[in-house]
Amino acid sequence: MARSRVLLALFAIYAHAHEAPAPAHSDKCTLAASGTDDSPAIERAFRACADVLVPDTENLLIGTRLNTTGLARVHIRLRGNLTLKPDVDYWRDNAFNVSYQDNSAAWLFGGRDVVLDGEGVGTIDGNGQTFYDARIENASLRPPHLMLAYQGDNVIIRNLKIRQSPRWTILVHSSKNLLIHDLDIRSRSNTWALGRESNRETDGPNATHIYVSNLWCNGTHGVSVGSLGENVGVKDIVANVYVNNVTIRNSENGARIVFSNFWHENNDSPITIDNCYKTDPDVCLAHPSDMTISNVYFTNQHGTASGKYGNIGAALVCSERKCTDIYLNNVNVTAPTECGPTVYTNHHVNVQGNAAYQFAADAPTYGAGGINPDNTTVGGVTCQGGQVLL
């Protein structure tokens, strides 16, 4: 089944959570590292105590899978560290199964009226390098996501440093009124090029009322809600998404259902809509995606493309009559001058807005109409061509 993808990526963020009320019970717990697996102690404390402290001096080991769902009125002050055990075989065999895309998670976190607060100093370390190296030997290995926010209501995750996630950092499932803010997330391999899709992305079938604001990303997959329409007979809905005030540098994708005030810097695909994503072009042509996309707004989009796709500044690609009411206003994203005049491609997309004239129907596709051929290096910039079927 052809995969479909629109919008922008990093981690999914739900809005409208309010400050959790005072705990219903007054027990206070302070956790200390045991020197072995601390998962059982963490779970007991989160369930038994209204106020949990991990002091600055403590480094607790998540040695076995951690289930802290069903919490109620708990305030967790994570000032120290939580570190995932770097055991590829254990997590491959024992992480929690996640039905979405056959994924898994090391930590389930959820409940009602729960706060996880790093207070600006607390760190969650996923020991990702071990998993990145393992994938060199076994490309089919699917490391666990660090955390799955599961069955949460009025949950706040804030003021945390998150390092070296084995895969995605936070995946959201079956939750509402979730607020995630002031996170410093960094994942980088020291031995190979860590795939951007592993770094700061959350896909979101059936996600609604999402607000993302004040985001800064470097070297990531962009900001996306996608992987829609993958399963035959399954209806995926994404609606009421607002993304504002975002800077993305050196990314694969940029803005990909309002995206406003974006600064793109050296991104491969700054503005993209593609409803036949990561699928062989011949398959897309023979079996056009039935995914419908409508009422998407790109406003105040400025910056630069990397030249990876030649002089393409933006690419809109859909099956016939499937993408309507796509609004583009105040768009000025340029490819490197070495790649030729910047063009915005449009294939079967109904474009409106004051930038619509820049997206003429059936505009030149990669490798055509004067666009540089594949792998042409001009002035130190490599300008690549190819098909616009993404």
Coordinates of C-alpha atoms in Angstrom, one line a residue:
M1 CA 0.0 0.0 0.0
A2 CA 1.4 3.4 -0.9
R3 CA 2.3 5.5 2.1
S4 CA 1.1 9.0 2.3
R5 CA 2.7 11.9 4.0
V6 CA 1.9 15.6 4.5
L7 CA 2.8 18.3 6.9
L8 CA 5.6 19.0 9.0
A9 CA 7.9 16.3 12.2
L10 CA 9.6 16.0 15.5
F11 CA 7.6 14.7 18.3
A12 CA 3.8 15.0 18.6
I13 CA 2.5 17.6 20.9
Y14 CA -1.1 17.9 22.1
A15 CA -2.3 21.2 23.5
H16 CA -4.7 22.5 26.1
A17 CA -3.3 20.6 29.2
H18 CA -3.6 22.7 32.3
E19 CA -1.5 22.6 35.4
A20 CA -2.2 19.4 37.3
P21 CA -4.1 20.0 40.6
A22 CA -2.5 19.4 44.0
P23 CA -1.9 15.7 44.8
A24 CA -4.8 13.9 46.5
H25 CA -2.3 12.2 48.9
S26 CA 0.7 13.6 50.6
D27 CA 3.3 10.9 50.5
K28 CA 6.8 12.0 49.4
C29 CA 9.5 9.7 48.0
T30 CA 13.1 10.3 47.1
L31 CA 14.7 7.7 44.8
A32 CA 18.3 6.6 45.0
A33 CA 20.3 4.5 42.6
S34 CA 20.7 0.9 43.6
G35 CA 23.7 0.1 41.4
T36 CA 21.5 -2.4 39.4
D37 CA 18.1 -2.2 37.7
D38 CA 16.1 0.6 39.2
S39 CA 12.9 0.1 37.1
P40 CA 11.0 -1.8 39.9
A41 CA 11.8 1.0 42.4
I42 CA 10.8 3.7 40.0
E43 CA 7.5 2.1 39.3
R44 CA 6.7 1.5 43.0
A45 CA 7.5 5.2 43.8
F46 CA 5.5 6.7 41.0
R47 CA 2.5 4.6 42.0
A48 CA 2.7 5.0 45.8
C49 CA 3.8 8.7 46.2
A50 CA 2.2 12.0 45.3
D51 CA 5.6 13.8 45.1
V52 CA 8.6 11.9 43.8
L53 CA 12.2 13.3 43.7
V54 CA 15.2 12.0 41.8
P55 CA 18.0 14.2 43.3
D56 CA 20.7 15.8 41.2
T57 CA 23.3 13.3 42.4
E58 CA 21.4 10.2 41.3
N59 CA 21.7 8.2 38.1
L60 CA 19.0 5.6 38.0
L61 CA 19.2 2.7 35.5
I62 CA 16.2 1.6 33.5
G63 CA 17.4 -2.0 33.2
T64 CA 14.1 -3.6 32.4
R65 CA 11.0 -2.3 30.7
L66 CA 9.2 0.4 32.7
N67 CA 5.4 0.6 33.0
T68 CA 4.2 3.8 34.8
T69 CA 0.8 4.1 33.3
G70 CA -2.4 4.6 35.3
L71 CA -0.8 7.2 37.6
A72 CA -3.1 9.7 39.4
R73 CA -2.1 13.2 40.7
V74 CA 1.6 12.6 40.8
H75 CA 4.3 15.3 40.5
I76 CA 7.7 13.8 39.5
R77 CA 10.8 16.0 40.0
L78 CA 13.5 14.4 37.8
R79 CA 16.6 16.5 38.7
G80 CA 19.0 13.6 38.3
N81 CA 19.4 11.1 35.5
L82 CA 17.4 8.1 34.1
T83 CA 19.6 6.0 31.8
L84 CA 18.4 3.2 29.6
K85 CA 20.5 0.0 29.8
P86 CA 22.5 -0.4 26.6
D87 CA 21.4 -4.0 26.0
V88 CA 20.2 -4.5 22.3
D89 CA 19.1 -8.1 22.8
Y90 CA 17.1 -7.4 25.9
W91 CA 15.2 -4.5 24.4
R92 CA 14.6 -6.3 21.1
D93 CA 12.9 -9.2 23.0
N94 CA 11.3 -7.4 25.9
A95 CA 10.3 -3.9 25.0
F96 CA 6.5 -3.1 25.0
N97 CA 4.9 -3.8 21.7
V98 CA 3.3 -0.8 19.9
S99 CA 0.8 -1.7 17.2
Y100 CA 1.6 1.4 15.2
Q101 CA 4.1 0.4 12.5
D102 CA 5.2 -2.6 14.5
N103 CA 7.1 -0.5 16.9
S104 CA 8.1 -0.9 20.5
A105 CA 8.8 1.3 23.6
A106 CA 11.1 1.0 26.6
W107 CA 8.9 3.1 28.9
L108 CA 5.2 3.5 29.1
F109 CA 4.1 6.7 30.9
G110 CA 0.6 7.9 31.5
G111 CA -2.3 8.6 33.9
R112 CA -4.4 11.5 34.9
D113 CA -3.1 14.8 36.3
V114 CA 0.6 13.9 36.1
V115 CA 3.6 16.1 35.9
L116 CA 7.1 15.0 34.9
D117 CA 9.4 18.0 35.4
G118 CA 13.2 18.0 34.9
E119 CA 13.4 21.5 36.4
G120 CA 15.9 22.4 33.7
V121 CA 18.6 19.9 34.9
G122 CA 17.1 16.4 34.7
T123 CA 18.2 14.1 31.9
I124 CA 16.9 11.0 30.3
D125 CA 19.7 9.2 28.4
G126 CA 18.7 6.5 25.9
N127 CA 22.3 5.2 25.3
G128 CA 21.5 5.4 21.6
Q129 CA 25.1 4.8 20.3
T130 CA 24.8 1.1 21.2
F131 CA 21.7 0.8 19.1
Y132 CA 23.1 3.0 16.2
D133 CA 26.1 0.7 16.0
A134 CA 24.0 -2.4 16.1
R135 CA 22.0 -1.2 13.1
I136 CA 25.2 -1.1 11.1
E137 CA 25.4 -4.9 11.5
N138 CA 21.6 -5.5 11.3
A139 CA 19.7 -2.9 9.3
S140 CA 16.4 -4.7 10.1
L141 CA 16.8 -4.0 13.8
R142 CA 14.1 -1.8 15.2
P143 CA 15.3 -0.2 18.5
P144 CA 12.6 0.8 21.0
H145 CA 11.3 4.3 21.3
L146 CA 12.5 5.9 24.5
M147 CA 9.0 6.8 25.9
L148 CA 5.4 6.1 24.9
A149 CA 3.0 8.6 26.4
Y150 CA 0.0 6.2 26.7
Q151 CA -3.5 6.7 28.0
G152 CA -2.7 10.1 29.5
D153 CA -5.1 12.8 30.4
N154 CA -3.8 16.2 31.6
V155 CA -0.2 15.1 31.5
I156 CA 2.7 17.6 31.5
I157 CA 6.2 16.7 30.4
R158 CA 8.6 19.7 30.7
N159 CA 12.0 21.1 31.4
L160 CA 13.9 17.9 30.4
K161 CA 17.1 17.1 28.6
I162 CA 16.8 14.0 26.5
R163 CA 19.9 12.5 25.0
Q164 CA 20.7 9.7 22.5
S165 CA 17.2 8.2 22.0
P166 CA 17.5 4.7 20.5
R167 CA 14.8 5.7 18.0
W168 CA 12.1 8.3 18.4
T169 CA 12.0 10.2 21.7
I170 CA 8.4 10.5 22.6
L171 CA 5.5 8.7 20.9
V172 CA 2.0 9.6 21.8
H173 CA -0.8 7.1 21.8
S174 CA -4.4 7.1 23.2
S175 CA -3.9 10.4 25.0
K176 CA -5.5 13.8 25.3
N177 CA -4.7 17.1 27.0
L178 CA -1.0 16.5 26.8
L179 CA 1.4 19.4 27.1
I180 CA 5.1 18.9 26.3
H181 CA 7.4 22.0 26.5
D182 CA 10.9 23.2 27.2
L183 CA 12.7 20.0 26.1
D184 CA 16.3 19.9 24.9
I185 CA 16.6 16.8 22.7
R186 CA 19.9 15.7 21.1
S187 CA 20.7 12.5 19.4
R188 CA 23.9 12.0 17.3
S189 CA 26.0 9.1 16.3
N190 CA 29.8 9.3 16.6
T191 CA 30.4 6.5 14.1
W192 CA 27.9 6.8 11.3
A193 CA 25.3 9.1 9.8
L194 CA 22.3 8.7 12.1
G195 CA 19.2 8.6 9.9
R196 CA 17.1 11.7 10.2
E197 CA 13.9 9.7 10.5
S198 CA 15.3 8.4 13.9
N199 CA 15.8 11.9 15.1
R200 CA 13.0 14.2 16.3
E201 CA 10.1 12.8 14.4
T202 CA 6.6 11.7 15.4
D203 CA 4.1 10.4 12.9
G204 CA 0.5 11.0 13.8
P205 CA -2.4 9.0 12.4
N206 CA -5.7 10.0 14.0
A207 CA -4.2 13.1 15.8
T208 CA -6.4 16.2 16.2
H209 CA -6.1 19.6 17.9
I210 CA -2.3 19.8 17.9
Y211 CA -0.4 23.0 18.6
V212 CA 3.3 23.3 18.1
S213 CA 5.2 26.5 18.8
N214 CA 8.7 28.0 19.3
L215 CA 10.6 25.0 17.9
W216 CA 14.3 25.0 16.8
C217 CA 15.6 21.9 14.9
N218 CA 19.0 21.1 13.4
G219 CA 19.8 18.1 11.2
T220 CA 16.4 16.4 11.6
H221 CA 13.6 15.0 9.4
G222 CA 11.7 18.2 9.8
V223 CA 8.3 18.6 11.5
S224 CA 5.7 16.1 10.1
V225 CA 2.5 14.4 10.7
G226 CA 2.4 11.5 8.4
S227 CA 2.5 7.8 7.6
L228 CA -1.1 8.0 6.8
G229 CA -3.2 5.6 4.7
E230 CA -0.8 2.7 5.1
N231 CA -3.3 0.0 6.1
V232 CA -6.1 -1.1 3.8
G233 CA -9.5 -0.5 5.3
V234 CA -8.1 1.7 8.2
K235 CA -9.2 5.3 8.2
D236 CA -6.6 7.8 9.3
I237 CA -7.6 11.4 10.2
V238 CA -5.4 14.4 11.0
A239 CA -7.2 17.7 11.7
N240 CA -6.8 21.0 13.4
V241 CA -3.0 21.2 13.5
Y242 CA -1.3 24.6 14.1
V243 CA 2.5 24.9 13.9
N244 CA 4.0 28.4 14.5
N245 CA 7.4 30.1 14.9
V246 CA 9.7 27.3 13.8
T247 CA 13.4 27.3 12.7
I248 CA 14.7 24.3 10.9
R249 CA 18.3 24.0 9.8
N250 CA 20.1 21.3 7.7
S251 CA 17.0 19.2 7.6
E252 CA 15.6 16.6 5.1
N253 CA 12.1 18.2 5.2
G254 CA 10.8 21.4 6.5
A255 CA 7.0 22.2 6.4
R256 CA 5.3 19.2 5.2
I257 CA -2.7 22.1 9.2
V258 CA -1.5 25.6 9.5
F259 CA 2.3 26.1 9.2
S260 CA 3.2 29.7 9.8
N261 CA 6.3 31.8 10.4
F262 CA 9.0 29.2 9.3
W263 CA 12.6 29.9 8.7
H264 CA 14.2 27.2 6.6
E265 CA 18.0 27.0 6.4
N266 CA 19.7 24.5 4.0
N267 CA 16.8 22.0 4.1
D268 CA 16.5 19.3 1.4
S269 CA 12.7 19.7 1.0
P270 CA 11.6 22.9 2.7
I271 CA 7.9 22.7 1.7
T272 CA 6.5 19.3 0.6
I273 CA 3.2 17.6 0.1
D274 CA 3.4 14.1 -1.2
N275 CA 0.6 11.5 -1.0
C276 CA 2.6 8.6 -2.3
Y277 CA 5.5 8.7 0.1
K278 CA 8.6 6.4 0.0
T279 CA 7.0 4.3 -2.7
D280 CA 8.4 3.2 -6.0
P281 CA 7.4 5.8 -8.7
D282 CA 6.1 3.0 -11.0
V283 CA 3.8 1.8 -8.2
C284 CA 2.5 5.3 -7.5
L285 CA 1.7 5.7 -11.2
A286 CA 0.0 2.3 -11.5
H287 CA -1.8 2.6 -8.2
P288 CA -2.4 6.3 -7.4
S289 CA -2.9 7.1 -3.8
D290 CA -6.5 7.6 -2.7
M291 CA -5.3 9.8 0.2
T292 CA -7.2 13.2 0.3
I293 CA -5.5 16.3 1.6
S294 CA -7.3 19.6 2.0
N295 CA -7.3 22.9 3.9
V296 CA -3.6 23.1 4.5
Y297 CA -2.0 26.5 5.0
F298 CA 1.7 27.4 4.6
T299 CA 2.1 31.1 5.6
N300 CA 5.3 33.1 5.9
Q301 CA 7.7 30.5 4.7
H302 CA 11.2 31.9 4.1
G303 CA 14.8 30.6 3.8
T304 CA 16.9 28.3 1.7
A305 CA 16.9 24.8 0.2
S306 CA 20.1 22.7 0.2
G307 CA 20.3 21.8 -3.5
K308 CA 19.8 18.1 -2.9
Y309 CA 16.9 18.2 -5.4
G310 CA 18.5 20.8 -7.7
N311 CA 16.7 24.1 -7.9
I312 CA 13.5 22.9 -6.3
G313 CA 12.4 25.2 -3.5
A314 CA 9.1 23.5 -2.9
A315 CA 7.4 20.4 -4.3
L316 CA 3.6 19.6 -4.2
V317 CA 2.7 16.2 -5.6
C318 CA -0.7 14.5 -5.4
S319 CA -2.9 12.0 -7.3
E320 CA -5.5 13.7 -9.5
R321 CA -8.3 15.5 -7.7
K322 CA -7.0 14.5 -4.2
C323 CA -5.4 17.7 -2.9
T324 CA -7.6 20.7 -2.7
D325 CA -7.6 24.1 -1.0
I326 CA -3.9 24.2 -0.3
Y327 CA -3.1 27.8 0.7
L328 CA 0.4 29.3 0.2
N329 CA 1.0 32.9 1.3
N330 CA 4.2 34.9 1.5
V331 CA 6.6 32.1 0.3
N332 CA 10.2 32.9 -0.5
V333 CA 12.4 29.8 -0.2
T334 CA 15.4 29.7 -2.6
A335 CA 17.7 27.0 -3.9
P336 CA 21.4 27.6 -4.3
T337 CA 22.0 30.0 -7.2
E338 CA 24.6 27.4 -8.5
C339 CA 21.6 25.1 -9.2
G340 CA 19.8 27.5 -11.4
P341 CA 16.6 29.7 -10.9
T342 CA 14.5 28.4 -8.1
V343 CA 11.3 26.7 -9.1
Y344 CA 8.3 25.5 -7.1
T345 CA 6.8 22.3 -8.6
N346 CA 3.1 21.4 -8.6
H347 CA 1.5 18.2 -9.7
H348 CA -2.3 17.9 -9.4
V349 CA -2.5 20.3 -6.4
N350 CA -5.2 23.0 -6.2
V351 CA -3.1 25.9 -4.8
Q352 CA -4.6 29.1 -3.5
G353 CA -3.2 32.2 -1.8
N354 CA -0.9 35.1 -2.8
A355 CA 1.9 32.6 -3.7
A356 CA -0.3 30.4 -5.9
Y357 CA 1.2 32.0 -9.1
Q358 CA 4.6 30.5 -8.1
F359 CA 3.1 27.0 -8.1
A360 CA 1.7 26.8 -11.7
A361 CA 0.0 23.5 -12.4
D362 CA 2.3 20.9 -13.8
A363 CA 5.4 23.1 -13.2
P364 CA 8.7 21.6 -14.2
T365 CA 9.7 18.5 -12.3
Y366 CA 13.2 17.4 -11.2
G367 CA 15.5 16.9 -14.1
A368 CA 13.4 18.8 -16.6
G369 CA 12.9 22.3 -17.9
G370 CA 16.4 23.5 -17.4
I371 CA 16.9 22.0 -14.0
N372 CA 20.4 20.7 -13.4
P373 CA 20.9 17.0 -14.2
D374 CA 21.7 14.4 -11.5
N375 CA 24.8 15.0 -9.3
T376 CA 26.0 18.2 -11.0
T377 CA 28.5 20.0 -8.8
V378 CA 28.7 23.7 -9.4
G379 CA 30.7 26.1 -7.2
G380 CA 31.0 23.4 -4.5
V381 CA 27.3 22.8 -4.4
T382 CA 26.0 19.4 -5.5
C383 CA 22.7 19.8 -7.4
Q384 CA 20.8 16.6 -7.9
G385 CA 17.9 15.9 -10.3
G386 CA 15.5 13.0 -10.5
Q387 CA 11.7 12.6 -10.5
V388 CA 9.2 14.6 -8.5
L389 CA 7.4 11.4 -7.6
L390 CA 8.4 11.3 -3.9

